[in-house]
C-alpha cells in the first residue's frame, strides 16, 4: 500500500512507485436533496482523479487498489452515518468494464465492513453506472437504500 | 433492494430527467478532472507530493 495525505478527511492524495499521483475525493452532494431531507448531510460523491497527466495508460499496480481501499475505509471509519455514491463515467464508452473493475476491487478488499448496491441506467445509446457504498452497520441503512432505490422520485435530479 | 438494479430505456419522462442528470453529472466529473490537471500544471500539488515523498523516504530509512 502507498502512503497517502489526507486533507480534512475528504481529500486524499497518493503517489505510486512510478511517480504517478492520484487523488481520491469525497465531495458533499447535498444539492440533490431538498432542504428538509435528513440524509442531506451524509451523502458524498466518491471520485478518483489522475493528478499526473499521462499520454499512455498507467501501469497495472495492485498497490493502487489496496491504497484506495484503505482510503475508503479511513473515510468511513470516522463517519459511520455517511454514504457515498460512485459514478462511472461513460466518456470513453467503457462503462461496463470500469464498473466490473470497481466491483471486483470492492469484493477483493472489503471484508464486510462496507456494503455496496448498484444501479445501471440504460438508454438507447448510453449506459450510466452508479454504486452506493455504506457501512454495513450504518444505522440509517434502510433510509439510504430506500433513497437509492427511489433516486428518480426523491431527489432534485428530476426536478 | 437487490444489489443490482437495472433501469432500461423507456420513454417515461422520469427516465429522461434522470438521464439528463446523469449526463450533467458525467460532465461535471470530466470538468473536475480537467481542473485537477490544471492545478497540477500550476504547481498546486507540489507541496503535497513533496510531503508524500518525504513520508516514503522516512519509511525506508
Coordinates of C-alpha atoms in Angstrom, one line a residue, chain A:
Chain A
X1 CA 0.0 0.0 0.0
X2 CA 1.1 3.6 -0.6
X3 CA 1.3 6.3 1.9
X4 CA -1.4 8.9 1.5
X5 CA -2.0 12.5 2.6
X6 CA -5.5 13.2 4.0
X7 CA -6.9 16.7 3.9
X8 CA -9.9 17.2 6.1
X9 CA -11.0 13.6 5.8
X10 CA -12.5 14.2 2.3
X11 CA -9.5 14.6 0.0
X12 CA -6.7 12.1 -0.2
X13 CA -3.6 12.1 -2.4
X14 CA -1.0 9.4 -3.0
X15 CA 1.9 8.8 -5.3
X16 CA 2.8 5.4 -6.9
X17 CA 6.3 4.0 -7.3
X18 CA 6.1 5.2 -11.0
X19 CA 5.6 8.7 -9.6
X20 CA 2.0 8.9 -10.8
X21 CA -0.2 10.9 -8.4
X22 CA -3.8 10.1 -7.7
X23 CA -6.5 12.0 -5.8
X24 CA -9.5 10.4 -4.1
X25 CA -12.2 12.8 -3.0
X26 CA -15.4 12.6 -1.2
X27 CA -17.4 15.7 -2.2
X28 CA -20.6 16.7 -0.4
X29 CA -23.6 16.0 -2.6
X30 CA -26.3 17.6 -0.6
X31 CA -27.5 19.6 -3.6
X32 CA -29.5 16.7 -4.9
X33 CA -31.8 16.8 -1.8
X34 CA -34.5 19.2 -0.7
X35 CA -33.6 21.2 2.5
X36 CA -35.7 19.0 4.8
X37 CA -34.1 15.7 3.8
X38 CA -32.4 14.1 6.9
X39 CA -29.8 12.3 4.7
X40 CA -28.6 15.6 3.2
X41 CA -25.5 15.9 5.4
X42 CA -24.4 12.3 4.9
X43 CA -24.2 12.0 1.1
X44 CA -20.8 12.2 -0.7
X45 CA -19.7 11.6 -4.1
X46 CA -16.6 9.3 -4.3
X47 CA -14.3 10.1 -7.2
X48 CA -10.8 9.1 -8.3
X49 CA -8.8 11.5 -10.3
X50 CA -5.5 11.0 -12.0
X51 CA -3.4 14.1 -11.0
X52 CA -0.5 13.3 -13.3
X53 CA -1.4 13.8 -16.9
X54 CA -0.4 10.7 -18.8
X55 CA -0.1 10.0 -22.5
X56 CA -0.5 6.3 -22.1
X57 CA -2.4 4.2 -19.6
X58 CA -0.7 3.9 -16.2
X59 CA 0.9 0.5 -15.5
X60 CA -1.1 -2.1 -13.6
X61 CA -0.2 -1.8 -10.0
X62 CA -2.0 -3.7 -7.2
X63 CA -0.9 -1.3 -4.6
X64 CA -3.2 1.4 -6.1
X65 CA -6.3 -0.6 -5.3
X66 CA -5.0 -1.5 -1.9
X67 CA -4.4 2.2 -1.2
X68 CA -7.9 3.2 -2.4
X69 CA -9.5 0.5 -0.3
X70 CA -7.6 1.8 2.7
X71 CA -8.6 5.4 2.0
X72 CA -12.3 4.4 1.6
X73 CA -12.0 2.6 4.9
X74 CA -10.4 5.6 6.6
X75 CA -13.3 7.9 5.4
X76 CA -16.0 5.6 6.7
X77 CA -14.2 4.7 9.9
X78 CA -14.7 8.2 11.3
X79 CA -18.1 8.8 9.8
X80 CA -20.4 5.8 10.3
X81 CA -23.5 7.5 9.0
X82 CA -22.0 8.8 5.8
X83 CA -22.7 7.1 2.5
X84 CA -21.0 7.6 -0.9
X85 CA -22.1 7.3 -4.5
X86 CA -19.7 6.4 -7.2
X87 CA -20.4 7.2 -10.7
X88 CA -18.7 5.5 -13.6
X89 CA -18.1 7.8 -16.5
X90 CA -19.2 6.9 -20.0
X91 CA -16.7 9.3 -21.6
X92 CA -14.7 6.5 -23.3
X93 CA -17.7 4.1 -23.7
X94 CA -16.1 1.6 -21.2
X95 CA -18.8 1.8 -18.5
X96 CA -19.3 -1.9 -18.2
X97 CA -15.6 -2.8 -17.9
X98 CA -15.0 0.0 -15.5
X99 CA -17.9 -0.9 -13.3
X100 CA -16.8 -4.6 -13.3
X101 CA -13.3 -3.5 -12.3
X102 CA -14.8 -1.4 -9.5
X103 CA -17.0 -4.3 -8.3
X104 CA -14.1 -6.8 -8.3
X105 CA -11.9 -4.3 -6.4
X106 CA -14.6 -3.8 -3.9
X107 CA -15.2 -7.5 -3.3
X108 CA -11.5 -8.2 -3.0
X109 CA -10.7 -5.6 -0.4
X110 CA -13.9 -5.1 1.6
X111 CA -14.0 -7.7 4.5
X112 CA -17.7 -7.0 5.2
X113 CA -17.0 -3.5 6.7
X114 CA -18.9 -1.9 3.8
X115 CA -21.9 -2.8 1.6
X116 CA -22.5 -1.9 -2.0
X117 CA -25.5 -1.5 -4.2
X118 CA -25.5 -0.8 -7.9
X119 CA -27.8 0.9 -10.3
X120 CA -27.4 0.7 -14.1
X121 CA -29.3 3.1 -16.2
X122 CA -29.6 2.2 -19.9
X123 CA -30.8 4.3 -22.7
X124 CA -30.7 3.6 -26.5
X125 CA -27.0 4.6 -26.8
X126 CA -25.8 5.4 -23.3
X127 CA -25.2 3.5 -20.1
X128 CA -24.6 5.0 -16.7
X129 CA -23.5 3.1 -13.7
X130 CA -23.9 4.3 -10.1
X131 CA -22.7 2.5 -7.0
X132 CA -23.8 3.2 -3.4
X133 CA -21.4 2.4 -0.6
X134 CA -22.2 2.5 3.0
X135 CA -21.1 0.8 6.2
X136 CA -22.7 -2.5 6.9
X137 CA -23.6 -1.2 10.4
X138 CA -24.9 2.2 9.2
X139 CA -28.0 2.9 11.4
X140 CA -29.6 4.8 8.6
X141 CA -29.2 1.9 6.2
X142 CA -32.9 1.4 5.4
X143 CA -33.5 5.1 4.6
X144 CA -30.3 5.3 2.5
X145 CA -31.2 2.2 0.5
X146 CA -34.8 3.5 0.1
X147 CA -33.4 6.8 -1.2
X148 CA -31.1 4.9 -3.7
X149 CA -33.9 2.7 -4.9
X150 CA -36.2 5.7 -5.5
X151 CA -33.5 8.1 -6.6
X152 CA -35.6 9.0 -9.6
X153 CA -38.5 10.2 -7.4
X154 CA -36.8 11.5 -4.3
X155 CA -34.2 13.9 -5.5
X156 CA -33.7 17.2 -7.2
X157 CA -32.3 15.1 -10.1
X158 CA -35.7 15.0 -11.7
X159 CA -37.0 18.4 -10.7

